[in-house]
Amino acid sequence: KAAVVAFTGAVLIGSVDHFLRPILSRRAALRLTPSLLFLSMMGGILTFGASGLVLGPLAMRVAIELLDIALEERMIGATGG
């Protein structure tokens, strides 16, 4: 039974890494590392269900962009310009 579970897990993770990541990266230009992509997909599935495969990475990318904008605004405000 353990071999079947390991094989199923390897197939599922392999399919996410080899098929979904290139599709999502090309279409959405996510620029996420594989580990962040995997975690955001799993979190998206837990939160949103099946549509979380797309919504999870999208939410992660939006959060990263918002943090970048906040840091830029803070730096611009600190330099006065």
C-alpha positions as protocol buffer text, in pm:
chain_id: "A"
residue {
  index: 1
  type: LYS
  ca { x: 0 y: 0 z: 0 }
}
residue {
  index: 2
  type: ALA
  ca { x: 284 y: 239 z: 79 }
}
residue {
  index: 3
  type: ALA
  ca { x: 425 y: 195 z: -271 }
}
residue {
  index: 4
  type: VAL
  ca { x: 89 y: 283 z: -425 }
}
residue {
  index: 5
  type: VAL
  ca { x: 61 y: 596 z: -210 }
}
residue {
  index: 6
  type: ALA
  ca { x: 418 y: 697 z: -295 }
}
residue {
  index: 7
  type: PHE
  ca { x: 360 y: 639 z: -666 }
}
residue {
  index: 8
  type: THR
  ca { x: 33 y: 835 z: -661 }
}
residue {
  index: 9
  type: GLY
  ca { x: 198 y: 1122 z: -475 }
}
residue {
  index: 10
  type: ALA
  ca { x: 490 y: 1128 z: -718 }
}
residue {
  index: 11
  type: VAL
  ca { x: 253 y: 1133 z: -1016 }
}
residue {
  index: 12
  type: LEU
  ca { x: 41 y: 1416 z: -868 }
}
residue {
  index: 13
  type: ILE
  ca { x: 339 y: 1629 z: -769 }
}
residue {
  index: 14
  type: GLY
  ca { x: 512 y: 1556 z: -1098 }
}
residue {
  index: 15
  type: SER
  ca { x: 207 y: 1658 z: -1296 }
}
residue {
  index: 16
  type: VAL
  ca { x: 178 y: 1986 z: -1107 }
}
residue {
  index: 17
  type: ASP
  ca { x: 546 y: 2063 z: -1155 }
}
residue {
  index: 18
  type: HIS
  ca { x: 580 y: 1953 z: -1516 }
}
residue {
  index: 19
  type: PHE
  ca { x: 244 y: 2049 z: -1664 }
}
residue {
  index: 20
  type: LEU
  ca { x: 65 y: 2314 z: -1461 }
}
residue {
  index: 21
  type: ARG
  ca { x: 365 y: 2528 z: -1368 }
}
residue {
  index: 22
  type: PRO
  ca { x: 472 y: 2605 z: -1728 }
}
residue {
  index: 23
  type: ILE
  ca { x: 113 y: 2676 z: -1828 }
}
residue {
  index: 24
  type: LEU
  ca { x: 56 y: 2910 z: -1534 }
}
residue {
  index: 25
  type: SER
  ca { x: 396 y: 3072 z: -1569 }
}
residue {
  index: 26
  type: ARG
  ca { x: 348 y: 3148 z: -1939 }
}
residue {
  index: 27
  type: ARG
  ca { x: -6 y: 3275 z: -1910 }
}
residue {
  index: 28
  type: ALA
  ca { x: 22 y: 3470 z: -1588 }
}
residue {
  index: 29
  type: ALA
  ca { x: 398 y: 3545 z: -1560 }
}
residue {
  index: 30
  type: LEU
  ca { x: 381 y: 3448 z: -1193 }
}
residue {
  index: 31
  type: ARG
  ca { x: 757 y: 3449 z: -1130 }
}
residue {
  index: 32
  type: LEU
  ca { x: 719 y: 3223 z: -826 }
}
residue {
  index: 33
  type: THR
  ca { x: 975 y: 2969 z: -713 }
}
residue {
  index: 34
  type: PRO
  ca { x: 863 y: 2606 z: -738 }
}
residue {
  index: 35
  type: SER
  ca { x: 825 y: 2577 z: -361 }
}
residue {
  index: 36
  type: LEU
  ca { x: 610 y: 2893 z: -337 }
}
residue {
  index: 37
  type: LEU
  ca { x: 405 y: 2778 z: -634 }
}
residue {
  index: 38
  type: PHE
  ca { x: 343 y: 2439 z: -474 }
}
residue {
  index: 39
  type: LEU
  ca { x: 253 y: 2588 z: -136 }
}
residue {
  index: 40
  type: SER
  ca { x: 22 y: 2844 z: -292 }
}
residue {
  index: 41
  type: MET
  ca { x: -151 y: 2573 z: -499 }
}
residue {
  index: 42
  type: MET
  ca { x: -204 y: 2354 z: -194 }
}
residue {
  index: 43
  type: GLY
  ca { x: -327 y: 2649 z: 12 }
}
residue {
  index: 44
  type: GLY
  ca { x: -550 y: 2755 z: -275 }
}
residue {
  index: 45
  type: ILE
  ca { x: -703 y: 2410 z: -299 }
}
residue {
  index: 46
  type: LEU
  ca { x: -768 y: 2406 z: 76 }
}
residue {
  index: 47
  type: THR
  ca { x: -921 y: 2753 z: 66 }
}
residue {
  index: 48
  type: PHE
  ca { x: -1100 y: 2770 z: -270 }
}
residue {
  index: 49
  type: GLY
  ca { x: -1140 y: 2406 z: -373 }
}
residue {
  index: 50
  type: ALA
  ca { x: -1046 y: 2299 z: -726 }
}
residue {
  index: 51
  type: SER
  ca { x: -1029 y: 2656 z: -855 }
}
residue {
  index: 52
  type: GLY
  ca { x: -756 y: 2713 z: -595 }
}
residue {
  index: 53
  type: LEU
  ca { x: -506 y: 2566 z: -839 }
}
residue {
  index: 54
  type: VAL
  ca { x: -524 y: 2901 z: -1017 }
}
residue {
  index: 55
  type: LEU
  ca { x: -649 y: 3131 z: -742 }
}
residue {
  index: 56
  type: GLY
  ca { x: -384 y: 3026 z: -487 }
}
residue {
  index: 57
  type: PRO
  ca { x: -81 y: 3126 z: -697 }
}
residue {
  index: 58
  type: LEU
  ca { x: -264 y: 3437 z: -814 }
}
residue {
  index: 59
  type: ALA
  ca { x: -331 y: 3543 z: -454 }
}
residue {
  index: 60
  type: MET
  ca { x: 34 y: 3477 z: -367 }
}
residue {
  index: 61
  type: ARG
  ca { x: 154 y: 3691 z: -657 }
}
residue {
  index: 62
  type: VAL
  ca { x: -85 y: 3974 z: -564 }
}
residue {
  index: 63
  type: ALA
  ca { x: 39 y: 3963 z: -204 }
}
residue {
  index: 64
  type: ILE
  ca { x: 403 y: 3981 z: -319 }
}
residue {
  index: 65
  type: GLU
  ca { x: 326 y: 4274 z: -549 }
}
residue {
  index: 66
  type: LEU
  ca { x: 144 y: 4460 z: -271 }
}
residue {
  index: 67
  type: LEU
  ca { x: 442 y: 4411 z: -40 }
}
residue {
  index: 68
  type: ASP
  ca { x: 676 y: 4542 z: -312 }
}
residue {
  index: 69
  type: ILE
  ca { x: 456 y: 4848 z: -363 }
}
residue {
  index: 70
  type: ALA
  ca { x: 441 y: 4913 z: 12 }
}
residue {
  index: 71
  type: LEU
  ca { x: 819 y: 4887 z: 41 }
}
residue {
  index: 72
  type: GLU
  ca { x: 870 y: 5123 z: -254 }
}
residue {
  index: 73
  type: GLU
  ca { x: 629 y: 5377 z: -106 }
}
residue {
  index: 74
  type: ARG
  ca { x: 806 y: 5356 z: 227 }
}
residue {
  index: 75
  type: MET
  ca { x: 1145 y: 5409 z: 63 }
}
residue {
  index: 76
  type: ILE
  ca { x: 1020 y: 5703 z: -144 }
}
residue {
  index: 77
  type: GLY
  ca { x: 862 y: 5861 z: 164 }
}
residue {
  index: 78
  type: ALA
  ca { x: 1182 y: 5814 z: 365 }
}
residue {
  index: 79
  type: THR
  ca { x: 1401 y: 5984 z: 103 }
}
residue {
  index: 80
  type: GLY
  ca { x: 1154 y: 6267 z: 53 }
}
residue {
  index: 81
  type: GLY
  ca { x: 1122 y: 6226 z: -315 }
}
